[in-house]
Short mmCIF file of C-alpha atoms in Angstrom, two decimals:
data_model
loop_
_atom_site.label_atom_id
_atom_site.label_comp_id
_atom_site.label_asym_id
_atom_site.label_seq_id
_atom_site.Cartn_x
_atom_site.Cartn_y
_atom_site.Cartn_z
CA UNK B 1 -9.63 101.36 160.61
CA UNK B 2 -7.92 104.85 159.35
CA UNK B 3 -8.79 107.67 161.41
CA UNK B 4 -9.30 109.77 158.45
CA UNK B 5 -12.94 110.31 157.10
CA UNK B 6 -13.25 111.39 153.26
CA UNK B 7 -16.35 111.65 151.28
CA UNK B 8 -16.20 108.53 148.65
CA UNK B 9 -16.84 110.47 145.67
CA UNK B 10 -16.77 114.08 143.95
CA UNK B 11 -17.18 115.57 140.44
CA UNK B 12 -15.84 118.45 139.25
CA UNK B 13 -15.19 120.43 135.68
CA UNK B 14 -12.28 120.46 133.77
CA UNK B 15 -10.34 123.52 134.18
CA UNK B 16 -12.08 124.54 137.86
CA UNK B 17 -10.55 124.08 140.97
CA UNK B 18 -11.14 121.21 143.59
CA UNK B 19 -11.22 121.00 146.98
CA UNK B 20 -10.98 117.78 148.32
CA UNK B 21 -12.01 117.63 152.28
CA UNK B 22 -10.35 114.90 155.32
CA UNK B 23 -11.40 114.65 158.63
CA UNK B 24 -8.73 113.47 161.25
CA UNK B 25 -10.29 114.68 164.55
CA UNK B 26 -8.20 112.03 166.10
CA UNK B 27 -4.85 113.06 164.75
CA UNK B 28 -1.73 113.53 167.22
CA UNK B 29 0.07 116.55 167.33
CA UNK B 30 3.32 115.01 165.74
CA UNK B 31 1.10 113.62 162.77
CA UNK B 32 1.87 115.11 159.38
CA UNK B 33 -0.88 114.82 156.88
CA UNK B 34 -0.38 112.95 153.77
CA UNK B 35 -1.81 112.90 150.43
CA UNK B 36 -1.54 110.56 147.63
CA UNK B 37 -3.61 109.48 144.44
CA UNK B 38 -3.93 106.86 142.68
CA UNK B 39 -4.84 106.61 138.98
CA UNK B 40 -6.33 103.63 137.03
CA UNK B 41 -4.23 101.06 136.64
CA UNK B 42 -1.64 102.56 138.81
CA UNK B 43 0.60 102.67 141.70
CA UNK B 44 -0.44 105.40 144.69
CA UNK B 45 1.82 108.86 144.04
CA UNK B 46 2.24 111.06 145.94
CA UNK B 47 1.07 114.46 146.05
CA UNK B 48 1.54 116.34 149.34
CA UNK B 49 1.94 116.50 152.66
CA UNK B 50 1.81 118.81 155.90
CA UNK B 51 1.83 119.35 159.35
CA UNK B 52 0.89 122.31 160.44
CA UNK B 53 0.85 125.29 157.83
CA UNK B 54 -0.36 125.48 154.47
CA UNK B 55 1.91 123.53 151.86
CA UNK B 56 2.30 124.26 148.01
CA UNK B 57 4.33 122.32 145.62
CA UNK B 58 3.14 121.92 141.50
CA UNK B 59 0.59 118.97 141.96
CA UNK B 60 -1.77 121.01 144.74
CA UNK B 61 -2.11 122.70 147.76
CA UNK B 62 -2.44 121.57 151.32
CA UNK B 63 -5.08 123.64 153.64
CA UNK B 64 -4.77 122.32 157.12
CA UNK B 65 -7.05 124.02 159.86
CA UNK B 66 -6.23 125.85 162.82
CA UNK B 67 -6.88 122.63 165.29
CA UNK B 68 -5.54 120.69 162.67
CA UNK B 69 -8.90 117.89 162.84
CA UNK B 70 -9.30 118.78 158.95
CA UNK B 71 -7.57 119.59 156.13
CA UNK B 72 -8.47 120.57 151.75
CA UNK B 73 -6.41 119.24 149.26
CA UNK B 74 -6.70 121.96 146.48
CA UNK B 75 -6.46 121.07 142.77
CA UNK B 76 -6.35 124.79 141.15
CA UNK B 77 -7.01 123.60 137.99
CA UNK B 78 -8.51 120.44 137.63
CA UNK B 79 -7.58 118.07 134.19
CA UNK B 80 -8.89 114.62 133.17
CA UNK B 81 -6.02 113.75 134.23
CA UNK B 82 -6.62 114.19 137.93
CA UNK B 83 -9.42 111.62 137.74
CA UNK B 84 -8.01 109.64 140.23
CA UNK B 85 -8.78 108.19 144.02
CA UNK B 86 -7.56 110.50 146.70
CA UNK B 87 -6.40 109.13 149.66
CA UNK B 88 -5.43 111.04 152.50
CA UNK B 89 -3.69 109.68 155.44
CA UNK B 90 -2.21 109.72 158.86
CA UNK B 91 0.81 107.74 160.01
CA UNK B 92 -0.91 105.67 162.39
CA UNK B 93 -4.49 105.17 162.69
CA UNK B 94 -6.26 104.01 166.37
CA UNK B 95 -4.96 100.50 166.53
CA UNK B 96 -1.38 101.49 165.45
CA UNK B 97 -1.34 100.25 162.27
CA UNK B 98 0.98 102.02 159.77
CA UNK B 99 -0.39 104.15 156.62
CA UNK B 100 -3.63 103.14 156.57
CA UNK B 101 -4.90 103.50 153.11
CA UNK B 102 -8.79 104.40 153.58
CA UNK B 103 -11.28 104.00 150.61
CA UNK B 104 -10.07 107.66 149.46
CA UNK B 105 -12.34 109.83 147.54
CA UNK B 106 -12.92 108.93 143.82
CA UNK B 107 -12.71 111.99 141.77
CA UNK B 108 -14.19 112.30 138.39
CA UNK B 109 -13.44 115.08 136.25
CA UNK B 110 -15.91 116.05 133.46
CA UNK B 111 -14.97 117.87 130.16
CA UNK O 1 8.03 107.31 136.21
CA UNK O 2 8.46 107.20 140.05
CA UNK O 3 12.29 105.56 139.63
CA UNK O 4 11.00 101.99 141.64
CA UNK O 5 10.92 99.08 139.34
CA UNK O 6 9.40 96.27 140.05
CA UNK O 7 9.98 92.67 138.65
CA UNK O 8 7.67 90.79 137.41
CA UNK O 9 4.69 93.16 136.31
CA UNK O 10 2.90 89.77 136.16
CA UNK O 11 2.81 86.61 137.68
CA UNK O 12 0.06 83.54 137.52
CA UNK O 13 0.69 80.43 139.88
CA UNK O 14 -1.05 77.87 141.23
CA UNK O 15 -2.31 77.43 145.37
CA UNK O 16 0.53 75.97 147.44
CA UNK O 17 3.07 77.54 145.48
CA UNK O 18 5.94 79.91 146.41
CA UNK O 19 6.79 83.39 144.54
CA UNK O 20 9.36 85.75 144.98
CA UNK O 21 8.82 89.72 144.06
CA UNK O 22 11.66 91.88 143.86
CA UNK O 23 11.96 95.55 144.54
CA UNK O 24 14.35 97.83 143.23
CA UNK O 25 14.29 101.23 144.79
CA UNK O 26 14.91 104.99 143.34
CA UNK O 27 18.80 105.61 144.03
CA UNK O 28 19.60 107.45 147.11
CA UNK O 29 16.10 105.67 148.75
CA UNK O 30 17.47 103.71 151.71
CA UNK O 31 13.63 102.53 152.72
CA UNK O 32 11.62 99.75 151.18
CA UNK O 33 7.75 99.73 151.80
CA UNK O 34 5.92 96.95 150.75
CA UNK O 35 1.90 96.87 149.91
CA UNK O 36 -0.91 94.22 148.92
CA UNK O 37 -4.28 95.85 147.51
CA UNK O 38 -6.90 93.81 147.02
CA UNK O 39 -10.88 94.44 145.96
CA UNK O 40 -12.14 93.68 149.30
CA UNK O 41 -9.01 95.03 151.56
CA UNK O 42 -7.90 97.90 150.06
CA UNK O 43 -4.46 98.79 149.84
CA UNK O 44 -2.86 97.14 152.96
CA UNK O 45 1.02 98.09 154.56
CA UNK O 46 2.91 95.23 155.05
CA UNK O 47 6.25 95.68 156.07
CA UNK O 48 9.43 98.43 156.19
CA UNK O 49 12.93 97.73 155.74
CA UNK O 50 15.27 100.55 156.15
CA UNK O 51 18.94 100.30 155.27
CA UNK O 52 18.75 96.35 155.77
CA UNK O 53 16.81 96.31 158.91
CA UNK O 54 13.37 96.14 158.99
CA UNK O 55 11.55 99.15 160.71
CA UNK O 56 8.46 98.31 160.61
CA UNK O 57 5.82 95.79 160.74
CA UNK O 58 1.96 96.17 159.34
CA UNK O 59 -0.40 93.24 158.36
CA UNK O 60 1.67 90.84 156.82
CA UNK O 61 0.91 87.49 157.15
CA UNK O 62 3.14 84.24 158.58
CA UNK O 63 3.34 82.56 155.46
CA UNK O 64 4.96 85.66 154.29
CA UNK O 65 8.78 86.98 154.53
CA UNK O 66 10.30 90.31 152.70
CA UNK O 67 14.34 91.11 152.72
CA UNK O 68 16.64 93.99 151.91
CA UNK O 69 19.60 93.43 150.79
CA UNK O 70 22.96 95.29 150.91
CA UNK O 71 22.56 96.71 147.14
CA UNK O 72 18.91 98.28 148.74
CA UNK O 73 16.85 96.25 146.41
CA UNK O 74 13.89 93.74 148.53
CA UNK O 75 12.36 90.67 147.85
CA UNK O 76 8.91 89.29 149.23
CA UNK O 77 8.32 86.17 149.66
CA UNK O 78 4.90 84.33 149.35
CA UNK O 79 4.71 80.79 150.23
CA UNK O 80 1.89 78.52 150.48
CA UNK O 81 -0.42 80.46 148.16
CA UNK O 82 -4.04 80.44 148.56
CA UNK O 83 -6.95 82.11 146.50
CA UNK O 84 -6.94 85.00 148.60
CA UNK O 85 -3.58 85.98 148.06
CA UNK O 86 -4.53 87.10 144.75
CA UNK O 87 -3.96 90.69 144.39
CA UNK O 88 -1.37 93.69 143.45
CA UNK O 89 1.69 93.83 145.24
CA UNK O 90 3.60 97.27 145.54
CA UNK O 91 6.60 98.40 146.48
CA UNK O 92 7.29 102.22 147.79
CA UNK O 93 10.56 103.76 148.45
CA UNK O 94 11.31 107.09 150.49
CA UNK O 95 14.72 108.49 151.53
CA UNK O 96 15.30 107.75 155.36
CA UNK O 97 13.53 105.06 158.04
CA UNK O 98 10.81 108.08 159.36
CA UNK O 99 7.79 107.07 156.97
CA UNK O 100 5.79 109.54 159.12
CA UNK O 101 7.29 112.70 157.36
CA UNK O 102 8.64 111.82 153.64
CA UNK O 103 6.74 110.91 150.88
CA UNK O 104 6.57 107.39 149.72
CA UNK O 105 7.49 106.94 145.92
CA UNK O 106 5.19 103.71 144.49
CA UNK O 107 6.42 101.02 142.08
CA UNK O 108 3.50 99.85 139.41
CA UNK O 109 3.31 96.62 140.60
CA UNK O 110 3.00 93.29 140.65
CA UNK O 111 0.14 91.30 139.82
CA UNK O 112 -0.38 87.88 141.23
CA UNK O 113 -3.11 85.77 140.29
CA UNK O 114 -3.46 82.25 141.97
CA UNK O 115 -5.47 79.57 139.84
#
């Protein structure tokens, strides 16, 4: 099982911004904090990823917490073209398995 | 277009049967990742190979065997098909053998059905 907990789904308007919430009160202090999405029909991409300060790049931003047991991926402006699942992930999850893909959080994005 | 192609986008076969998917990475990518996602398992790590060697191992079953070869490109092999090995195969590449820290550039796929 991932060690990551996301909430399965969340709407948003076109043209607002997004914040997508993880839990990983499990994560390890050498852990980075990945990102990815993946749209219909599809292969994952990636979007971001962190390890201990905030991260920008031109897809989103990356808002990791102080104790680093949750982080906010931040769409600024959202576009139907973000509807996508969001997965975020840790390297390892509890049983040592690598990149564990959880269910992710399905975002829709209304006009 | 993430720069991994993979070959074939399709492929329908019958249970008992043997398939080969190839992986062709983006250019300076020395690390193959490969990936089954099924309805009911999700998308599922199989196996690493970096630079040849493979790095690391995730749920990949026996009847199951991947390669990389000296040009970087992989192959996986799927022998013995059954039902439940229908499903999308993908291949990821990133730069060097640390997955933990790099982003993972996906292929679209493979689709394998098994009548």
């Amino acid at each position: 099982d991932a060690k990551t907990t996301q909430p399965n789904s969340m709407e948003s308007n076109e043209e607002e911004p997004v914040h997508l919430p993880c839990n990983h009160s499990t994560i390890s202090g050498t852990d980075y904090i990945h990102w990815y999405r993946q749209l219909p029909s599809q292969g994952p991409e990636y979007v971001i990823h962190g390890l201990t300060s905030n991260v920008n790049n031109r897809m989103a931003s990356l808002a990791i917490a102080e104790d680093r047991k949750s982080s906010t991926l931040i769409l600024h402006r959202a576009t139907l073209r973000d509807a996508a699942v969001y997965y975020c992930i840790l390297p390892r999850d509890n049983y040592g398995q690598n990149f564990v893909f959880g269910p992710g959080t399905r975002l829709s994005v209304l006009p | 277009d993430s720069g991994v192609t993979q070959t074939p986008k399709h492929l329908i076969t019958a249970t008992g049967q043997r398939v080969t998917l190839r992986c062709s990475p983006r250019s300076g990518d020395l690390s193959v990742y490969w990936y089954q996602q099924s309805l009911d398992q999700g998308l599922q790590f199989l196996i690493q190979y970096y630079n040849g060697e493979e790095r690391a191992k995730g749920n990949i079953l026996e009847r199951f065997s991947a390669q990389q070869f000296p040009d970087l490109h992989s192959e996986l092999n799927l022998s013995s098909l059954e039902l439940g090995d229908s499903a999308l195969y993908f291949c990821a590449s990133s730069v060097g053998g640390d997955w933990g820290n790099q982003p993972q550039h996906f292929g679209d796929g493979t689709r394998l059905s098994i009548l």
